[in-house]
PDB file of C-alpha atoms in Angstrom:
ATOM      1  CA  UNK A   1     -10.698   7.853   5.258  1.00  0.00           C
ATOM      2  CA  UNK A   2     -12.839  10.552   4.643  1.00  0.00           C
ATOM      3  CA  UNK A   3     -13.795  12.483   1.535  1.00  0.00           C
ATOM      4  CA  UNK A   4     -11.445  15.107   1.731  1.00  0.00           C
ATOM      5  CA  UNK A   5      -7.888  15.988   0.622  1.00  0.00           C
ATOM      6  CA  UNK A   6      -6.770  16.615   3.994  1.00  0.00           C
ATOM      7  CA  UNK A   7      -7.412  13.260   5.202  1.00  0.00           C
ATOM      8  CA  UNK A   8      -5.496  12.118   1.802  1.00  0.00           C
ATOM      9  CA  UNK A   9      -2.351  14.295   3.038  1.00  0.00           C
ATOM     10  CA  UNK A  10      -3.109  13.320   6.276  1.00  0.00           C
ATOM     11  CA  UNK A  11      -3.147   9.139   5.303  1.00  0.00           C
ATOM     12  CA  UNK A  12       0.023   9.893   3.180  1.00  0.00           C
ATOM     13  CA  UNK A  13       1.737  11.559   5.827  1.00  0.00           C
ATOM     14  CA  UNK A  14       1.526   8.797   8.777  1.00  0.00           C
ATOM     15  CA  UNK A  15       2.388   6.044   5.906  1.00  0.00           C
ATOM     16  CA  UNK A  16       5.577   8.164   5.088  1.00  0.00           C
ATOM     17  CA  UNK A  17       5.862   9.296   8.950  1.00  0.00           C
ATOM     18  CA  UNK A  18       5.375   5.034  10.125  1.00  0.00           C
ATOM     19  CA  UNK A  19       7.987   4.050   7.193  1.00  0.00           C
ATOM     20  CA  UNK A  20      11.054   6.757   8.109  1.00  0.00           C
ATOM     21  CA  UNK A  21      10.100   5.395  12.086  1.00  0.00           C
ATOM     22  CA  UNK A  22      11.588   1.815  10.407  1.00  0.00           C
ATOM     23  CA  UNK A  23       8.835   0.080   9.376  1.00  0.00           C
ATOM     24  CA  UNK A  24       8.455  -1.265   5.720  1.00  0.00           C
ATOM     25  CA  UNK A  25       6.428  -0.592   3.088  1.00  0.00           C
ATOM     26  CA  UNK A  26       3.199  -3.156   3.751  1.00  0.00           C
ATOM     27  CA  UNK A  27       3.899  -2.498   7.370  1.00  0.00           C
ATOM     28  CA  UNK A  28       3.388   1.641   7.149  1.00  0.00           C
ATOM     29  CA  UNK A  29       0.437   1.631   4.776  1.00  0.00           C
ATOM     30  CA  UNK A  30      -1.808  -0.955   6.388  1.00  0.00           C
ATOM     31  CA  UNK A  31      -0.351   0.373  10.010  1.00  0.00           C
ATOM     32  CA  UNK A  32      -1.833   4.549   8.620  1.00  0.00           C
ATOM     33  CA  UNK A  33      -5.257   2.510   8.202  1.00  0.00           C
ATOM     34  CA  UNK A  34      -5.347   0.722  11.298  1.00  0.00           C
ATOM     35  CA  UNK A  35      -7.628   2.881  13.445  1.00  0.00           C
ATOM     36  CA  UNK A  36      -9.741   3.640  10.777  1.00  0.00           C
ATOM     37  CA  UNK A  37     -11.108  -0.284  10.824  1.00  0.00           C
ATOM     38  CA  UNK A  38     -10.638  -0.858  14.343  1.00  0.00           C
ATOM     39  CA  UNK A  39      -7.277  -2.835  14.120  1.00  0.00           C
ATOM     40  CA  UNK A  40      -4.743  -3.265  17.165  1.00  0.00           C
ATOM     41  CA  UNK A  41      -1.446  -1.428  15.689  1.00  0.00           C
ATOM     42  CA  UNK A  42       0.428  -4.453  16.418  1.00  0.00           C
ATOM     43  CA  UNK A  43      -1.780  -7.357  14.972  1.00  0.00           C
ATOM     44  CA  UNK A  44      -1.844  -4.958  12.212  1.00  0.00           C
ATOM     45  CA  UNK A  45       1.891  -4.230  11.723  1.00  0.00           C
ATOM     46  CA  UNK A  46       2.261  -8.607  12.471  1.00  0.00           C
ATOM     47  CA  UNK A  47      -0.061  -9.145   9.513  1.00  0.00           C
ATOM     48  CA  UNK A  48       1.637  -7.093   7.749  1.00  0.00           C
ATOM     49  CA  UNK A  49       5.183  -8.070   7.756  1.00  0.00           C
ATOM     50  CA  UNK A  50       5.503 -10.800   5.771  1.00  0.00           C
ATOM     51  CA  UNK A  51       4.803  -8.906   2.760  1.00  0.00           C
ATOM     52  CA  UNK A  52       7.595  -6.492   3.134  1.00  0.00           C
ATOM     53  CA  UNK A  53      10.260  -6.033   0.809  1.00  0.00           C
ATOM     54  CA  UNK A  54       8.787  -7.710  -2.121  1.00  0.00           C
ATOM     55  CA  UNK A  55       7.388 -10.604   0.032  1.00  0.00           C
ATOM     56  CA  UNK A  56      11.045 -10.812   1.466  1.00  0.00           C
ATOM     57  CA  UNK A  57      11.880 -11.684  -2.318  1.00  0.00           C
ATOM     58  CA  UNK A  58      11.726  -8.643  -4.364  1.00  0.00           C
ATOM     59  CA  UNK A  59       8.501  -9.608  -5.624  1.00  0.00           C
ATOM     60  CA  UNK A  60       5.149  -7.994  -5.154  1.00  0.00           C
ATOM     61  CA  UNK A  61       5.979  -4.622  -3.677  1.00  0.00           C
ATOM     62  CA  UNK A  62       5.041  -3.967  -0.198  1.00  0.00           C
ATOM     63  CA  UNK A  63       3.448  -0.817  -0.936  1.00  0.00           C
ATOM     64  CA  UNK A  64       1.264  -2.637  -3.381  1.00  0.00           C
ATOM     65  CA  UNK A  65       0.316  -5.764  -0.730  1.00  0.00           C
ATOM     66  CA  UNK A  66      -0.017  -2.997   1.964  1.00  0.00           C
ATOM     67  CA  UNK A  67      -2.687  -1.136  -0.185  1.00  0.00           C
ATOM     68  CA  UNK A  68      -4.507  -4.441  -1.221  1.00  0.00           C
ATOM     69  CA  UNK A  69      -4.674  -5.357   2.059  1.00  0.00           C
ATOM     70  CA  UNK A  70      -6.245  -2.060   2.851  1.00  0.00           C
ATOM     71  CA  UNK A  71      -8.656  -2.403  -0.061  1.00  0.00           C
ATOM     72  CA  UNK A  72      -9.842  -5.819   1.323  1.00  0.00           C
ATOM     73  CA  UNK A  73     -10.339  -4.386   5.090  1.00  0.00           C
ATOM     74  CA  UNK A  74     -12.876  -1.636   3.273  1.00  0.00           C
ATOM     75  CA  UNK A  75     -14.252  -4.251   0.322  1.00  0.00           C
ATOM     76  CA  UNK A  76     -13.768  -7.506   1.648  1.00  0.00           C
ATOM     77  CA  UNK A  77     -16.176 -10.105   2.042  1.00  0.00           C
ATOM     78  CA  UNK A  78     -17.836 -11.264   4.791  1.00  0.00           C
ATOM     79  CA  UNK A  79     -18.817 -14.632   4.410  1.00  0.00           C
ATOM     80  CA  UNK A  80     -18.001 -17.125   2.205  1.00  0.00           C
ATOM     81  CA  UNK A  81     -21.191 -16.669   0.048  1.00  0.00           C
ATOM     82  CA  UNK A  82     -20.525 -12.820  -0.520  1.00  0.00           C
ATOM     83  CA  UNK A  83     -20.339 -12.708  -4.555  1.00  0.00           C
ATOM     84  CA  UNK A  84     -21.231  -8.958  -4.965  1.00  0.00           C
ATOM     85  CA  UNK A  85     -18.564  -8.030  -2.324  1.00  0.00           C
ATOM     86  CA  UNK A  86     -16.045 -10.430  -3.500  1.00  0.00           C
ATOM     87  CA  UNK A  87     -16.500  -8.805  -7.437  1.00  0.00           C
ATOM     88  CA  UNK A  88     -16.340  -5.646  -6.187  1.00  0.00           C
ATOM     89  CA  UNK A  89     -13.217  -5.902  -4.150  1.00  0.00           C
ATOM     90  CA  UNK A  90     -11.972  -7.418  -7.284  1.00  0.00           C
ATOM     91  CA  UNK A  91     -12.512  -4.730  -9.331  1.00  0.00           C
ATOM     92  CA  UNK A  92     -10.981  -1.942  -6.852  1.00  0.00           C
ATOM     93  CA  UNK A  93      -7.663  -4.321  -6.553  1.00  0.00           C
ATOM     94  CA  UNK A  94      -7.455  -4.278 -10.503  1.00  0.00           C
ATOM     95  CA  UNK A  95      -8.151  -0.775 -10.201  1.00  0.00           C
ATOM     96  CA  UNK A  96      -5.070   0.038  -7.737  1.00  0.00           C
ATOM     97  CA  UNK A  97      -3.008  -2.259  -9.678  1.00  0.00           C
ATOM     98  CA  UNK A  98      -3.285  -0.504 -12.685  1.00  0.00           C
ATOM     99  CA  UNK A  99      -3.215   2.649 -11.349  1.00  0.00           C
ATOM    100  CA  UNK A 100       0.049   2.107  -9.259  1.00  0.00           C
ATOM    101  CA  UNK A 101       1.524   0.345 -12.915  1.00  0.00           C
ATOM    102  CA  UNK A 102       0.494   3.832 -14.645  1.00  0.00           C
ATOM    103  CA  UNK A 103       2.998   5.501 -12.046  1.00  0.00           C
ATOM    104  CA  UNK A 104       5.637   3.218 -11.732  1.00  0.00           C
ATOM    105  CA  UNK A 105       5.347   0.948 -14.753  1.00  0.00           C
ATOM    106  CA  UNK A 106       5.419  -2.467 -12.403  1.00  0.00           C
ATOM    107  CA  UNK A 107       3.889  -3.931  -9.010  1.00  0.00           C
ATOM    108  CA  UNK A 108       7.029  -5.895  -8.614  1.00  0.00           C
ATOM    109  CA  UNK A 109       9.736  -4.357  -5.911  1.00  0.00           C
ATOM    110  CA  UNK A 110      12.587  -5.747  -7.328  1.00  0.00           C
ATOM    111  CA  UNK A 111      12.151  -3.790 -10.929  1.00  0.00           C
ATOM    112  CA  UNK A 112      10.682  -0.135  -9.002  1.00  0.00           C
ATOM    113  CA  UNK A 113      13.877  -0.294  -7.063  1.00  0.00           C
ATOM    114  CA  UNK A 114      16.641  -0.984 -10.166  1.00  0.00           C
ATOM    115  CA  UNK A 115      14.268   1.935 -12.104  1.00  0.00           C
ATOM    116  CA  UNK A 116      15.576   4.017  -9.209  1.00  0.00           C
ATOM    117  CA  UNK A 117      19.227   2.741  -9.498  1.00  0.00           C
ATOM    118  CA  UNK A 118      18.720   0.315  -6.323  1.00  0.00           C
ATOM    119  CA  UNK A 119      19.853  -3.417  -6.836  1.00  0.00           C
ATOM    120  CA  UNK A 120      18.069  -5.150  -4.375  1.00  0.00           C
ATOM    121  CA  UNK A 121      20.718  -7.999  -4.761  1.00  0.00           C
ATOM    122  CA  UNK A 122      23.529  -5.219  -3.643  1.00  0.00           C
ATOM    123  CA  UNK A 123      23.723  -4.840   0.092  1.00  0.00           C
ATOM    124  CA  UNK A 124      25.441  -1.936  -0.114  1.00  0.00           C
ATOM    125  CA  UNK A 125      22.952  -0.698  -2.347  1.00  0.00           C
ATOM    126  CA  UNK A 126      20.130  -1.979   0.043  1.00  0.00           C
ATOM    127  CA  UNK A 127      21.942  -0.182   3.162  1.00  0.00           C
ATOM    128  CA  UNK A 128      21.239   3.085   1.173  1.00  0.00           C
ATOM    129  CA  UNK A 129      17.539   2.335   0.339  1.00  0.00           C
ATOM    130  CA  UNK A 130      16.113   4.429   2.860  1.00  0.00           C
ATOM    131  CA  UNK A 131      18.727   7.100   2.755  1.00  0.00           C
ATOM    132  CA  UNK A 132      17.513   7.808  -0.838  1.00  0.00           C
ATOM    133  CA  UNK A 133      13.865   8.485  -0.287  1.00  0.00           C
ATOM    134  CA  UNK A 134      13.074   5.803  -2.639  1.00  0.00           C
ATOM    135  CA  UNK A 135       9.988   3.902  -0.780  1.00  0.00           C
ATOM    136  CA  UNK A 136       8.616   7.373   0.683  1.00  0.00           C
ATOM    137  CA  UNK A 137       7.630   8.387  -2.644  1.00  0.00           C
ATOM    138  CA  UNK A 138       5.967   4.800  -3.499  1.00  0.00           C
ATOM    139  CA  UNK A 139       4.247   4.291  -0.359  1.00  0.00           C
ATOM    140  CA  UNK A 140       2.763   7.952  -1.061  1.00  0.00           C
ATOM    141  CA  UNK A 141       1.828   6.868  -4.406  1.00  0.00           C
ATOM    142  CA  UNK A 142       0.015   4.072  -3.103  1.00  0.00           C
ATOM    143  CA  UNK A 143      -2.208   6.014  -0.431  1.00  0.00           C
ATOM    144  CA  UNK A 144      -2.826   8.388  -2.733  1.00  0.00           C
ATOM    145  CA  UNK A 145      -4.498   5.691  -4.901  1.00  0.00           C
ATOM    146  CA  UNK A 146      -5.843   4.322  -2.329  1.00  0.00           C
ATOM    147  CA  UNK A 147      -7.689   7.567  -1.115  1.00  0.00           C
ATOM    148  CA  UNK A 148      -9.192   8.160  -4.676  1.00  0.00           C
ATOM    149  CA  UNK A 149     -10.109   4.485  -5.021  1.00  0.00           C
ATOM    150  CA  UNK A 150     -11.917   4.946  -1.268  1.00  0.00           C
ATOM    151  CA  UNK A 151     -13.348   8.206  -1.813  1.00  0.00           C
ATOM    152  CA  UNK A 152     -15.165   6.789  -5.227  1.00  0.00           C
ATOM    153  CA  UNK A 153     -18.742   6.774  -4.790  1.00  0.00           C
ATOM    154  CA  UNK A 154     -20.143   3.383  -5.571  1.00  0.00           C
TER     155      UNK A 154
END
């Protein structure tokens, strides 16, 4: 995470690179970040999972929870009495969020998938997911966000 567009290209590669080594979309963005905060890869990539594919529902998409949980590990609070940080990590997931809707018109993984001719409910359709590309191109739409929203100055 530093203030240059290598390190972008660098953070977007390793998220693409950790998803087409099989890991999801929450799992690949928040495992590119891990070193940079310090994180044991597999805590991280534990943490992580349960936000994959839509929350395992199609819902929020991973690449979105991923990111937001990357945002909190730079913004986050530390305490319970933390206002300022708390508002300001507020304000940088709002900013993501609406920056990732601008791209793909939704957060939710169900609806970015059918956009892309995917039914999530097909599992033939799902068994071609990753042989379509579809989620490399999200998860380096979210670390690109992410990169502009971290290389903001405050």
């Amino acid at each position: 995470m530093s203030d240059t567009p290598e390190n972008n290209l660098n953070q977007t590669s390793e998220a693409v690179r950790n998803l087409l080594d099989g890991y999801m979309c929450s799992e690949a963005i928040l495992k590119a970040y891990a070193k940079d905060f310090g994180l044991d890869e597999t805590i991280t990539v534990k943490l992580a999972s349960g936000f994959a594919g839509g929350m395992a529902q199609g819902d929020t998409c991973g690449a979105v929870t991923g990111a937001i949980m990357a945002i909190g590990l730079k913004y986050g609070t530390e305490g319970k009495t933390d206002q300022y940080a708390r508002d300001r990590l507020f304000l940088k997931v709002q900013e993501f969020s609406h920056q990732f809707r601008q791209r793909r018109d939704t957060l939710v993984c169900g609806k970015i998938l059918i956009m892309n001719g995917i039914d999530s409910t097909n599992p033939e359709d799902m068994k071609t997911l990753r042989d379509k590309n579809v989620c490399n191109q999200i998860v380096a739409d979210a670390v690109d966000i992410l990169e502009i929203i971290f290389n903001e100055t405050e």
